[in-house]
XYZ file of C-alpha atoms in Angstrom:
341
model
C -94.137 86.671 112.035
C -97.391 88.792 110.868
C -100.246 89.459 113.882
C -102.443 87.436 111.415
C -100.072 84.651 111.097
C -99.689 84.369 114.988
C -103.453 84.683 115.616
C -103.884 81.795 113.267
C -100.779 79.687 115.038
C -102.244 79.996 118.605
C -105.857 79.105 117.299
C -104.480 75.750 116.309
C -102.608 75.487 119.540
C -106.297 75.678 121.311
C -107.344 72.998 118.371
C -104.826 70.544 119.684
C -105.596 70.485 123.140
C -107.826 67.742 125.004
C -110.948 69.379 124.790
C -114.248 69.801 122.229
C -113.355 72.323 119.447
C -114.106 76.265 120.283
C -115.001 74.547 123.790
C -113.800 77.737 125.913
C -115.863 79.881 123.114
C -115.133 83.628 122.711
C -111.962 83.017 125.550
C -110.639 81.703 122.359
C -110.630 84.212 120.214
C -109.681 86.967 122.190
C -106.526 85.140 123.846
C -105.538 84.051 120.754
C -106.079 88.143 119.635
C -104.125 89.117 122.841
C -100.981 86.627 122.051
C -101.253 87.953 118.380
C -100.650 91.468 119.374
C -97.993 90.449 121.307
C -96.201 88.402 118.376
C -95.931 85.041 120.390
C -97.580 81.510 120.663
C -96.966 82.226 124.637
C -100.279 84.501 125.851
C -98.872 86.876 128.528
C -101.657 88.306 130.622
C -99.343 89.583 133.650
C -97.803 92.309 134.255
C -101.580 93.639 133.829
C -102.020 97.455 134.434
C -105.472 99.361 134.603
C -104.362 102.890 133.248
C -107.665 105.294 134.833
C -107.593 108.916 133.617
C -109.628 111.161 135.668
C -111.371 114.372 134.902
C -114.431 116.795 135.438
C -116.962 117.894 132.972
C -118.397 121.304 132.670
C -121.748 120.231 131.115
C -122.583 118.720 134.968
C -123.942 122.453 135.093
C -126.990 121.293 133.268
C -128.035 118.686 136.097
C -127.171 115.854 134.146
C -125.894 114.191 136.720
C -127.287 112.935 140.111
C -123.760 114.298 141.679
C -121.235 116.983 141.055
C -117.568 117.386 140.509
C -117.061 116.676 144.269
C -117.519 113.205 143.700
C -114.991 112.909 141.314
C -112.482 114.389 143.842
C -113.499 111.778 146.507
C -113.269 108.742 143.916
C -110.103 109.856 143.166
C -108.590 110.287 146.611
C -110.036 106.832 147.181
C -108.375 105.692 144.176
C -105.276 106.955 145.571
C -105.406 105.204 148.967
C -106.582 101.936 147.038
C -109.920 101.886 148.633
C -112.205 102.434 146.074
C -114.409 99.602 144.195
C -112.099 99.221 141.411
C -108.920 99.237 143.650
C -110.092 96.245 145.573
C -111.226 94.606 142.268
C -107.528 95.374 140.414
C -106.232 93.640 143.712
C -108.024 90.277 143.359
C -107.482 90.196 139.666
C -103.603 90.541 140.487
C -103.054 94.172 138.288
C -101.289 97.186 138.947
C -103.625 100.302 138.973
C -102.395 103.597 137.419
C -104.790 106.582 138.118
C -104.120 109.979 136.551
C -105.146 113.663 137.238
C -106.156 114.602 133.408
C -108.457 116.938 134.576
C -110.150 117.423 137.887
C -111.696 120.597 138.973
C -110.571 120.256 142.402
C -107.088 121.973 142.584
C -103.782 120.651 144.000
C -102.188 117.452 144.038
C -104.057 114.017 145.534
C -102.071 111.414 147.022
C -101.557 108.566 144.815
C -102.924 109.972 141.899
C -100.546 111.053 139.212
C -100.968 114.679 138.380
C -100.770 115.655 134.795
C -103.849 117.827 135.297
C -104.335 119.759 131.530
C -106.889 122.431 133.111
C -109.318 121.973 135.958
C -112.441 120.438 133.901
C -113.917 121.098 130.636
C -115.847 124.258 129.657
C -119.952 123.573 129.415
C -120.052 122.596 126.100
C -123.412 123.916 125.955
C -121.888 127.169 126.097
C -118.491 126.893 124.117
C -116.507 124.025 122.908
C -115.473 121.578 125.670
C -111.713 122.292 125.047
C -109.350 124.436 123.243
C -107.371 122.769 120.492
C -104.560 123.371 122.631
C -105.995 121.463 125.808
C -107.245 118.631 123.885
C -103.800 117.740 122.186
C -102.460 117.891 125.774
C -104.865 115.850 127.034
C -104.328 112.930 124.007
C -100.451 113.347 124.660
C -101.167 112.592 128.382
C -102.602 109.480 126.912
C -99.831 108.605 124.480
C -96.878 109.346 127.156
C -98.299 107.436 129.870
C -98.626 104.136 127.625
C -94.998 104.692 126.516
C -93.781 104.927 129.982
C -96.059 101.621 131.017
C -94.162 99.966 128.004
C -90.697 100.834 129.307
C -91.841 99.472 132.833
C -92.845 95.965 131.139
C -96.600 95.985 130.761
C -97.616 93.438 128.897
C -101.333 94.177 128.678
C -103.023 97.308 128.928
C -106.536 97.628 130.699
C -108.447 101.336 130.629
C -110.924 102.738 133.068
C -112.133 106.168 133.912
C -113.816 108.647 136.282
C -115.302 111.621 136.071
C -118.803 112.778 136.931
C -120.957 113.633 133.649
C -118.788 111.363 131.347
C -121.633 109.342 129.961
C -122.975 112.546 128.567
C -120.136 113.632 126.785
C -119.584 109.837 125.563
C -123.026 110.124 124.274
C -122.822 113.125 122.812
C -119.450 112.139 121.155
C -121.087 108.860 119.724
C -124.064 110.547 118.648
C -121.850 112.872 116.683
C -119.999 110.362 115.165
C -122.571 107.697 114.133
C -125.137 110.596 113.244
C -127.258 109.578 116.191
C -129.704 111.235 118.540
C -129.619 111.302 122.276
C -132.650 109.117 122.550
C -130.629 106.518 120.729
C -127.194 106.633 123.003
C -128.224 107.957 126.496
C -129.062 105.875 129.351
C -129.250 106.758 133.098
C -125.537 106.465 133.594
C -124.849 106.765 137.683
C -128.452 106.816 138.705
C -130.852 109.317 136.693
C -134.877 109.650 137.167
C -136.600 109.660 134.356
C -136.682 113.417 134.171
C -132.969 113.433 134.452
C -132.696 111.255 131.459
C -134.781 113.481 129.439
C -132.460 116.344 130.589
C -129.999 114.754 129.369
C -131.069 113.609 126.294
C -132.267 117.202 125.586
C -128.620 118.318 126.540
C -126.950 115.995 123.974
C -129.570 117.082 121.279
C -129.261 120.876 121.776
C -125.015 119.954 121.489
C -125.876 118.373 117.970
C -127.808 121.533 116.729
C -125.366 123.974 117.971
C -122.384 122.908 116.695
C -123.802 120.580 113.689
C -122.254 117.528 115.086
C -123.334 115.187 112.674
C -121.071 117.029 109.722
C -117.881 117.649 111.965
C -114.803 115.617 111.410
C -114.212 112.994 114.371
C -111.719 114.814 115.985
C -113.958 118.071 116.293
C -116.446 116.069 117.750
C -114.659 114.982 120.584
C -112.833 118.305 120.994
C -116.358 119.623 121.285
C -118.259 117.625 123.278
C -115.682 115.192 124.808
C -113.973 114.995 127.841
C -110.515 115.461 128.827
C -110.332 111.720 129.776
C -111.827 110.318 126.802
C -109.330 112.297 124.741
C -106.064 110.921 127.194
C -107.838 107.287 126.509
C -107.947 108.044 123.012
C -103.937 108.862 123.107
C -103.041 105.775 125.088
C -105.083 103.821 122.556
C -103.208 104.859 119.453
C -99.675 104.733 121.122
C -100.809 101.098 122.271
C -100.935 100.420 118.614
C -97.501 101.954 117.970
C -95.871 99.916 121.272
C -97.926 96.621 120.254
C -99.617 96.189 123.717
C -103.370 94.626 123.676
C -105.779 96.909 125.330
C -108.582 95.688 127.508
C -111.764 98.661 126.734
C -113.812 98.559 129.912
C -117.388 99.954 128.821
C -119.073 102.662 127.280
C -116.265 105.695 128.059
C -113.615 104.072 126.769
C -115.786 102.228 124.314
C -116.380 105.921 122.602
C -112.655 106.513 123.019
C -111.874 103.126 121.026
C -114.313 104.569 118.443
C -112.805 107.665 117.991
C -109.082 105.952 117.808
C -110.223 103.755 115.350
C -110.801 106.752 113.333
C -107.090 107.496 113.233
C -105.640 104.441 113.111
C -107.430 101.252 111.552
C -104.880 99.232 113.399
C -106.854 99.915 116.823
C -109.362 96.887 115.640
C -106.351 94.532 115.742
C -105.399 95.402 119.492
C -108.664 96.026 121.354
C -110.435 93.408 123.426
C -113.861 94.844 124.935
C -114.126 92.978 128.434
C -117.982 93.189 128.875
C -121.051 94.284 127.204
C -122.146 97.234 129.495
C -125.540 98.185 130.174
C -125.451 101.775 128.531
C -127.370 101.722 125.479
C -124.726 102.992 122.733
C -122.911 100.422 123.831
C -123.974 98.455 120.663
C -123.240 100.773 118.259
C -119.316 100.517 119.461
C -119.675 96.633 119.498
C -121.131 96.451 116.162
C -118.737 98.640 114.879
C -116.024 96.441 115.727
C -117.712 92.888 115.319
C -117.107 92.631 119.216
C -118.450 89.730 121.225
C -117.610 91.114 124.823
C -117.422 87.602 127.269
C -119.255 88.705 130.203
C -122.386 90.261 129.864
C -123.519 91.077 133.188
C -125.294 94.340 133.205
C -122.352 96.198 134.726
C -122.315 100.107 134.623
C -119.983 100.967 137.655
C -117.128 102.104 135.095
C -113.381 102.874 136.676
C -112.232 99.733 134.682
C -114.201 97.548 136.823
C -115.370 95.377 133.784
C -111.520 94.611 132.900
C -110.745 93.141 136.139
C -113.565 90.920 136.025
C -112.572 90.076 132.539
C -108.468 89.253 133.268
C -109.507 87.214 136.055
C -112.234 85.031 133.965
C -109.195 84.986 131.327
C -106.606 83.715 133.443
C -108.698 80.852 134.429
C -109.225 80.327 130.375
C -105.290 81.017 130.041
C -104.682 77.811 132.197
C -105.768 75.163 129.749
C -103.856 76.768 127.305
C -100.496 76.818 129.254
C -101.569 73.621 130.844
C -101.299 72.319 127.022
C -103.112 68.803 127.885
C -103.084 67.025 124.411
C -105.187 64.384 122.905
C -102.495 62.272 123.374
C -102.072 62.543 127.058
C -105.319 60.955 127.403
C -105.390 58.389 124.984
C -108.261 60.013 122.842
C -108.319 60.867 119.175
C -108.475 64.617 118.141
C -111.611 66.491 117.507
C -112.192 67.490 113.740
C -113.071 71.003 112.732
C -115.293 70.949 110.170
C -115.985 73.795 107.793
């Protein structure tokens, strides 16, 4: 059964339920998409795993963030202990959390965090490319390997998150490069920048565009040059999810940028990915437009770590209960609604 056929069958099942046609709005579409990726008219949201890649970014040297790499380390420790913001939310959403060190500046193992560290933070991309070709490939392969492992453990839905001070700047630079935009189009205040800090961030992105001629670079070279290890690992995870037939729930801006770059490599990405929320970052609209996506949540969130996926899955489970309950019109002695073209 093809993905498109399964999607249409699930959509028809929704229409036969005792409710107005499209009464649950975009939830019906995204849940049908998830089922189609899984190849089943039964839609599985469990077990769901939130996969978080953590890394540091050398561009923080330019003062583009209120915080420094020490915060990355402290949040990573909190993730490992299960006491970070997203840890509490994931528990409430009945999601497993897997945190992966793909490039934290602080050296040494962190309890509760998987150690797949490629290098202790990227280079400052205003001085030289963020990653070497070898580092870049290793980071992508970390993402792929994690998805293979999760598939083998029975994961049905993969949610993606990230953590790393400076990664809204690396994401903005990547997006500016691939969409031929400029800093003012893609930069926002991230984790609490001042007006002067935002101006500095915009200038950093514009300097990188000129330094590397980003608008004329191939997508993967853009990502290697101004991106982050976390974004590269996310790209690998998304690409491998296409191979493994696992639906992917993207969180916010950083994971959305990763989805855009993965899509440049494999057009199947559009079929497997769902965007959990609209997000506050200015650049999100370019990503959502590329995927013709309509996130079910518009809550002005800007937290990252996969927090949006937790809220999405909680709400999606509520909507799925209607599908699984399978109350038909005949069960309530009512004629079916008709879908008009």
